[in-house]
CSV table of C-alpha atoms in Angstrom, one decimal:
chain,number,residue,atom,x,y,z
A,541,MET,CA,12.0,-15.8,-2.7
A,542,GLY,CA,15.8,-15.3,-2.9
A,543,ALA,CA,18.1,-13.5,-5.3
A,544,ALA,CA,16.3,-14.9,-8.3
A,545,THR,CA,13.0,-13.5,-7.1
A,546,TRP,CA,14.5,-10.1,-6.5
A,547,ARG,CA,16.0,-10.1,-10.0
A,548,TRP,CA,12.5,-10.7,-11.3
A,549,VAL,CA,11.2,-7.7,-9.3
A,550,LEU,CA,14.0,-5.5,-10.5
A,551,ARG,CA,13.6,-6.5,-14.1
A,552,ALA,CA,10.0,-5.4,-13.9
A,553,ALA,CA,10.9,-2.2,-12.2
A,554,ARG,CA,13.7,-1.0,-14.4
A,555,PHE,CA,12.2,0.9,-17.4
A,556,SER,CA,15.3,2.5,-19.0
A,557,GLY,CA,13.1,4.2,-21.6
A,558,CYS,CA,10.6,1.3,-22.0
A,559,GLY,CA,7.6,3.1,-20.6
A,560,GLY,CA,5.3,0.2,-20.6
A,561,GLY,CA,7.7,-2.5,-19.5
A,562,ALA,CA,6.1,-3.4,-16.3
A,563,LEU,CA,2.6,-3.5,-17.8
A,564,ALA,CA,3.9,-5.8,-20.5
A,565,VAL,CA,5.0,-8.3,-17.8
A,566,LEU,CA,1.4,-8.5,-16.6
A,567,ARG,CA,-0.5,-8.4,-19.8
A,568,ARG,CA,-1.9,-11.5,-21.4
A,569,PRO,CA,-1.5,-12.0,-25.2
A,570,SER,CA,-4.0,-9.9,-27.0
A,571,SER,CA,-5.5,-12.8,-28.8
A,572,SER,CA,-6.4,-14.8,-25.7
A,573,GLY,CA,-7.6,-11.6,-24.1
A,574,ALA,CA,-10.0,-11.1,-27.0
A,575,ARG,CA,-11.3,-14.6,-26.7
A,576,ALA,CA,-11.8,-14.2,-23.0
A,577,SER,CA,-13.7,-10.9,-23.6
A,578,SER,CA,-15.9,-12.5,-26.2
A,579,SER,CA,-16.7,-15.5,-24.0
A,580,PHE,CA,-17.5,-13.3,-21.1
A,581,GLY,CA,-19.7,-11.1,-23.2
A,582,SER,CA,-21.8,-14.1,-24.3
A,583,ALA,CA,-22.3,-15.5,-20.7
A,584,SER,CA,-25.6,-14.8,-19.1
A,585,SER,CA,-25.9,-12.4,-16.2
A,586,GLY,CA,-27.1,-15.3,-14.0
A,587,SER,CA,-24.0,-17.4,-14.8
A,588,ARG,CA,-21.7,-14.5,-13.9
A,589,ASP,CA,-23.5,-14.0,-10.6
A,590,GLU,CA,-23.1,-17.7,-9.7
A,591,VAL,CA,-19.4,-17.7,-10.6
A,592,LEU,CA,-18.8,-14.5,-8.5
A,593,GLN,CA,-20.8,-15.9,-5.6
A,594,ASP,CA,-18.8,-19.2,-5.7
A,595,LYS,CA,-15.5,-17.3,-5.8
A,596,ARG,CA,-16.6,-15.1,-2.9
A,597,THR,CA,-17.6,-18.1,-0.8
A,598,ARG,CA,-14.2,-19.8,-1.4
A,599,ILE,CA,-12.3,-16.7,-0.5
A,600,LEU,CA,-14.2,-16.1,2.7
A,601,SER,CA,-13.8,-19.7,3.7
A,602,ARG,CA,-10.0,-19.2,3.8
A,603,GLY,CA,-10.4,-16.6,6.6
A,604,LEU,CA,-7.9,-13.7,7.2
A,605,PRO,CA,-4.2,-14.4,6.7
A,606,LYS,CA,-2.4,-15.3,9.9
A,607,GLN,CA,-0.2,-12.5,11.2
A,608,LYS,CA,3.5,-13.3,11.3
A,609,PRO,CA,5.9,-10.9,13.1
A,610,ILE,CA,8.9,-9.5,11.2
A,611,GLU,CA,12.0,-11.3,12.4
A,612,GLY,CA,14.0,-9.2,14.7
A,613,VAL,CA,11.4,-6.4,15.0
A,614,LYS,CA,9.8,-5.8,18.5
A,615,GLN,CA,7.2,-3.3,17.5
A,616,VAL,CA,5.8,-1.9,14.3
A,617,LEU,CA,4.4,1.6,14.1
A,618,VAL,CA,2.6,2.8,11.0
A,619,VAL,CA,2.4,6.5,10.0
A,620,ALA,CA,-0.6,7.0,7.7
A,621,SER,CA,-3.0,9.5,6.2
A,622,GLY,CA,-6.1,9.2,4.2
A,623,LYS,CA,-4.9,11.9,1.7
A,624,GLY,CA,-1.6,12.6,0.0
A,625,GLY,CA,0.2,15.9,0.4
A,626,VAL,CA,-0.4,16.4,4.1
A,627,GLY,CA,3.2,15.9,5.1
A,628,LYS,CA,3.0,12.2,6.1
A,629,SER,CA,6.4,11.1,4.9
A,630,THR,CA,8.1,14.1,6.4
A,631,ALA,CA,6.4,13.3,9.7
A,632,ALA,CA,7.4,9.6,9.4
A,633,VAL,CA,11.0,10.4,8.9
A,634,ASN,CA,11.2,12.9,11.7
A,635,ILE,CA,9.2,10.6,14.1
A,636,ALA,CA,11.7,7.8,13.4
A,637,LEU,CA,14.6,10.1,14.1
A,638,ALA,CA,12.9,11.4,17.2
A,639,LEU,CA,12.3,7.9,18.6
A,640,ALA,CA,16.0,7.3,18.3
A,641,ALA,CA,17.0,10.7,19.7
A,642,ASN,CA,14.8,10.4,22.7
A,643,ASP,CA,16.3,7.0,23.7
A,644,SER,CA,19.8,6.3,22.3
A,645,ALA,CA,19.4,2.7,23.5
A,646,LYS,CA,16.6,2.0,21.0
A,647,GLU,CA,17.3,0.7,17.5
A,648,VAL,CA,14.9,2.2,14.9
A,649,GLY,CA,14.1,1.2,11.3
A,650,LEU,CA,12.1,3.0,8.6
A,651,LEU,CA,10.3,1.2,5.8
A,652,ASP,CA,8.9,3.2,2.9
A,653,ALA,CA,5.8,1.3,1.8
A,654,ASP,CA,4.8,3.8,-0.8
A,655,ILE,CA,5.7,1.8,-3.9
A,656,TYR,CA,4.6,4.4,-6.5
A,657,GLY,CA,6.1,7.4,-4.8
A,658,PRO,CA,9.0,6.5,-2.5
A,659,SER,CA,10.5,9.6,-0.8
A,660,ILE,CA,12.5,8.1,2.0
A,661,PRO,CA,15.7,7.9,0.0
A,662,LYS,CA,15.8,11.6,-0.7
A,663,MET,CA,14.7,12.7,2.8
A,664,MET,CA,17.3,10.4,4.5
A,665,ASN,CA,20.0,11.2,2.0
A,666,LEU,CA,20.5,7.6,0.9
A,667,LYS,CA,21.4,6.2,-2.6
A,668,GLY,CA,22.4,2.8,-3.9
A,669,ASN,CA,21.3,-0.7,-4.0
A,670,PRO,CA,21.0,-2.9,-0.9
A,671,GLU,CA,23.5,-5.7,-0.5
A,672,LEU,CA,22.4,-9.3,-0.1
A,673,THR,CA,23.2,-11.4,2.9
A,674,PRO,CA,24.3,-15.0,2.5
A,675,LYS,CA,20.6,-15.9,3.1
A,676,ASN,CA,19.6,-13.7,0.1
A,677,LEU,CA,18.1,-11.1,2.4
A,678,MET,CA,18.6,-7.4,1.6
A,679,ARG,CA,20.5,-5.3,4.0
A,680,PRO,CA,18.9,-1.9,4.7
A,681,LEU,CA,20.7,1.2,3.9
A,682,LYS,CA,21.6,3.3,7.0
A,683,ASN,CA,21.9,7.0,7.8
A,684,TYR,CA,21.6,9.0,11.0
A,685,GLY,CA,21.5,5.6,12.9
A,686,ILE,CA,18.2,4.6,11.1
A,687,ALA,CA,18.0,1.4,9.0
A,688,CYS,CA,16.0,2.2,5.9
A,689,MET,CA,14.4,0.2,3.1
A,690,SER,CA,12.5,1.6,0.1
A,691,MET,CA,11.5,0.7,-3.4
A,692,GLY,CA,13.5,3.8,-4.3
A,693,PHE,CA,16.7,1.9,-3.7
A,694,LEU,CA,15.7,-0.7,-6.3
A,695,ILE,CA,14.7,1.5,-9.2
A,696,GLU,CA,16.2,4.5,-11.0
A,697,GLU,CA,15.3,7.8,-9.3
A,698,ALA,CA,13.2,9.1,-12.3
A,699,ALA,CA,11.7,5.7,-13.3
A,700,PRO,CA,7.9,5.5,-12.7
A,701,VAL,CA,6.5,2.3,-11.2
A,702,VAL,CA,3.7,1.4,-13.6
A,703,TRP,CA,2.5,-1.7,-11.9
A,704,ARG,CA,-0.8,-3.4,-11.3
A,705,GLY,CA,-2.0,-4.4,-7.9
A,706,LEU,CA,-0.6,-7.9,-7.8
A,707,MET,CA,3.0,-6.7,-8.5
A,708,VAL,CA,2.7,-4.0,-5.9
A,709,MET,CA,1.6,-6.5,-3.3
A,710,SER,CA,4.5,-8.8,-4.2
A,711,ALA,CA,6.9,-5.9,-3.8
A,712,VAL,CA,5.4,-5.0,-0.4
A,713,GLU,CA,5.6,-8.6,0.8
A,714,LYS,CA,9.3,-8.7,-0.2
A,715,LEU,CA,10.1,-5.4,1.5
A,716,LEU,CA,8.5,-6.8,4.7
A,717,ARG,CA,9.9,-10.4,4.6
A,718,GLN,CA,13.1,-10.3,2.5
A,719,VAL,CA,15.0,-7.7,4.5
A,720,ASP,CA,17.5,-8.4,7.2
A,721,TRP,CA,16.5,-5.7,9.8
A,722,GLY,CA,18.7,-7.0,12.5
A,723,GLN,CA,17.3,-6.3,15.9
A,724,LEU,CA,14.9,-3.3,16.0
A,725,ASP,CA,12.9,-1.9,18.9
A,726,TYR,CA,10.7,0.1,16.5
A,727,LEU,CA,10.1,-0.2,12.8
A,728,VAL,CA,8.3,2.9,11.5
A,729,ILE,CA,6.3,2.2,8.3
A,730,ASP,CA,5.6,5.2,6.0
A,731,MET,CA,2.3,4.1,4.5
A,732,PRO,CA,1.1,5.2,1.1
A,733,PRO,CA,-2.0,7.6,1.1
A,734,GLY,CA,-5.4,6.1,1.0
A,735,THR,CA,-7.1,2.9,2.3
A,736,GLY,CA,-6.3,0.4,-0.4
A,737,ASP,CA,-4.5,-2.9,-1.0
A,738,VAL,CA,-1.2,-2.0,0.6
A,739,GLN,CA,-2.7,-0.7,3.8
A,740,LEU,CA,-5.0,-3.7,4.1
A,741,SER,CA,-2.2,-6.3,3.4
A,742,ILE,CA,0.2,-4.8,5.9
A,743,SER,CA,-2.4,-4.5,8.6
A,744,GLN,CA,-3.5,-8.1,8.1
A,745,ASN,CA,-0.1,-9.8,7.7
A,746,ILE,CA,2.0,-8.3,10.4
A,747,PRO,CA,1.2,-7.4,14.0
A,748,ILE,CA,1.1,-3.6,14.4
A,749,ALA,CA,1.6,-2.0,17.7
A,750,GLY,CA,-0.1,1.2,16.7
A,751,ALA,CA,-1.0,3.7,14.0
A,752,VAL,CA,-0.5,7.4,13.9
A,753,ILE,CA,-2.7,9.5,11.6
A,754,ILE,CA,-1.3,12.6,10.0
A,755,SER,CA,-3.6,15.4,8.8
A,756,THR,CA,-3.8,19.1,8.2
A,757,PRO,CA,-6.7,20.9,9.8
A,758,GLN,CA,-8.3,21.4,6.3
A,759,ASP,CA,-11.8,20.0,5.9
A,760,VAL,CA,-10.9,18.1,2.8
A,761,ALA,CA,-7.9,16.4,4.4
A,762,LEU,CA,-10.0,15.6,7.6
A,763,LEU,CA,-12.6,13.6,5.5
A,764,ASP,CA,-9.9,11.2,4.4
A,765,ALA,CA,-8.1,11.2,7.8
A,766,ARG,CA,-11.3,9.9,9.3
A,767,LYS,CA,-11.6,7.2,6.7
A,768,GLY,CA,-8.0,6.1,7.4
A,769,THR,CA,-8.7,5.9,11.1
A,770,GLU,CA,-11.9,3.8,10.6
A,771,MET,CA,-10.0,1.5,8.3
A,772,PHE,CA,-7.4,0.7,11.0
A,773,ARG,CA,-10.2,0.2,13.5
A,774,LYS,CA,-11.9,-2.3,11.1
A,775,VAL,CA,-8.7,-4.4,10.9
A,776,HIS,CA,-8.1,-4.1,14.7
A,777,VAL,CA,-5.0,-1.9,14.6
A,778,PRO,CA,-4.8,0.4,17.6
A,779,VAL,CA,-4.9,4.1,16.6
A,780,LEU,CA,-2.6,5.9,19.0
A,781,GLY,CA,-3.7,9.3,18.0
A,782,LEU,CA,-3.7,12.1,15.4
A,783,VAL,CA,-1.0,14.6,14.5
A,784,GLN,CA,-2.1,18.1,13.3
A,785,ASN,CA,0.4,19.0,10.6
A,786,MET,CA,0.9,22.5,9.1
A,787,SER,CA,-1.1,23.8,12.0
A,788,VAL,CA,0.0,27.4,12.0
A,789,PHE,CA,2.3,29.7,10.0
A,790,ARG,CA,4.3,32.3,11.9
A,791,CYS,CA,5.6,35.2,9.9
A,792,PRO,CA,9.4,35.3,10.2
A,793,LYS,CA,9.4,39.1,10.2
A,794,CYS,CA,6.5,40.2,12.4
A,795,GLU,CA,5.8,36.9,14.2
A,796,HIS,CA,2.1,37.1,13.3
A,797,GLU,CA,0.4,33.7,13.3
A,798,THR,CA,-1.9,32.6,10.4
A,799,HIS,CA,-3.9,29.4,10.4
A,800,ILE,CA,-3.6,28.8,6.6
A,801,PHE,CA,-5.3,25.4,6.7
A,802,GLY,CA,-7.7,26.1,9.6
A,803,ALA,CA,-7.2,26.3,13.3
A,804,ASP,CA,-8.4,23.2,15.2
A,805,GLY,CA,-9.8,20.8,12.6
A,806,VAL,CA,-7.7,17.8,13.8
A,807,ARG,CA,-8.6,18.5,17.4
A,808,ASP,CA,-12.3,18.5,16.6
A,809,LEU,CA,-11.9,15.3,14.6
A,810,ALA,CA,-10.0,13.6,17.5
A,811,LYS,CA,-12.8,14.5,19.9
A,812,THR,CA,-15.4,13.0,17.5
A,813,LEU,CA,-13.4,9.8,17.2
A,814,GLY,CA,-12.5,9.6,20.9
A,815,LEU,CA,-8.8,9.9,20.2
A,816,ASP,CA,-5.9,12.0,21.4
A,817,VAL,CA,-4.0,14.7,19.5
A,818,LEU,CA,-0.3,13.7,19.8
A,819,GLY,CA,1.0,17.1,18.9
A,820,ASP,CA,1.0,20.0,16.4
A,821,ILE,CA,3.6,20.6,13.7
A,822,PRO,CA,3.9,24.2,12.4
A,823,LEU,CA,4.0,25.1,8.8
A,824,HIS,CA,7.6,26.2,8.6
A,825,VAL,CA,10.0,26.4,5.6
A,826,THR,CA,12.8,24.9,7.7
A,827,ILE,CA,10.9,21.5,7.8
A,828,ARG,CA,10.6,21.4,4.1
A,829,GLU,CA,14.1,22.6,3.3
A,830,THR,CA,15.8,20.2,5.7
A,831,CYS,CA,13.9,17.2,4.3
A,832,ASP,CA,14.6,18.2,0.7
A,833,SER,CA,18.3,18.4,1.5
A,834,GLY,CA,18.4,15.0,3.2
A,835,GLN,CA,19.0,16.5,6.6
A,836,PRO,CA,15.7,16.3,8.5
A,837,VAL,CA,15.1,19.0,11.1
A,838,VAL,CA,15.3,16.6,14.1
A,839,ILE,CA,18.9,15.9,13.1
A,840,SER,CA,20.0,19.2,11.6
A,841,GLN,CA,18.3,21.6,14.0
A,842,PRO,CA,17.5,19.7,17.2
A,843,GLN,CA,16.9,22.8,19.3
A,844,SER,CA,14.4,24.3,16.9
A,845,ASP,CA,10.7,24.5,17.7
A,846,ALA,CA,9.9,22.2,14.8
A,847,ALA,CA,12.3,19.5,16.1
A,848,LYS,CA,11.0,19.8,19.6
A,849,ALA,CA,7.5,19.3,18.3
A,850,TYR,CA,8.5,16.0,16.7
A,851,LEU,CA,10.4,14.9,19.8
A,852,LYS,CA,7.3,15.6,21.9
A,853,ILE,CA,5.2,13.6,19.5
A,854,ALA,CA,7.6,10.6,19.8
A,855,VAL,CA,7.3,10.7,23.6
A,856,GLU,CA,3.5,10.6,23.3
A,857,ILE,CA,3.7,7.7,20.9
A,858,VAL,CA,5.9,5.6,23.1
A,859,ARG,CA,3.7,6.4,26.1
A,860,ARG,CA,0.7,4.9,24.3
A,861,LEU,CA,2.4,1.8,22.8
A,862,PRO,CA,1.7,-1.5,24.5
A,863,ALA,CA,4.5,-3.3,26.2
A,864,PRO,CA,6.8,-5.0,23.7
A,865,PRO,CA,6.8,-8.8,23.5
A,866,ALA,CA,9.4,-10.4,25.8
């Protein structure tokens, strides 16, 4: 689990023109695969059912993994969405910065759990590889006072991560356990879209103080936001509330407001689920431009309406978090 393990992860992640490199790490030799396929094809349906039932029984007998806190981290906050493209990562970055801005005594970290599409390095204007401590733990890269860790620090910027599930889960485990976070009051985790392996693994392996669901008011996005909320409830993660992103567009010339993605979809969903709306984020070009340039709006334009919206959401989040462990 030390330097040698990380070298293995990096070897699998660096493609350098070898498009299928990571897949090759996981593939079995074609000859044995053919034999397995032939053998499986000849097995009866009844035999397959018995094998699957036996496997399921053995897995269930193990029970859920025991949650283990991340060393040095008091509270973990996950920012999630059921669907991609709703501004979740932008919200996660600005929420982390807002938590620190609202209380300068608090130490805040940011973990990018989106292995396939890491965006935290660009939004936080960070590049380079993490250094290793004497204990072979990675040191997070830091900017704007926020300690950050991402798969984007471990691979080339343009390199795709073409990995199967087991390798993704191994990488997530190392990003959680093989990082020297120091002492943090809050660790904000930018979750990948959906309700798959990564979400389930993180939810079951570490204690999470609360989840924040990001969604636009659009009906299609709300369907997946509801699924994301129900997933966290199933794994007993408290859902602190919903954030309505891209809620309204205000014309910079005439000040006319247009609800491009709908008006109150997230509010209606929150009522249905019995949850609070933590705040509304407008659809504003400044939010996009500042994150693209690596200067998020909370840092670069703290007096703007957009920044104030994130700062207010951070206040609402802290208000709903349980008391941190002593």
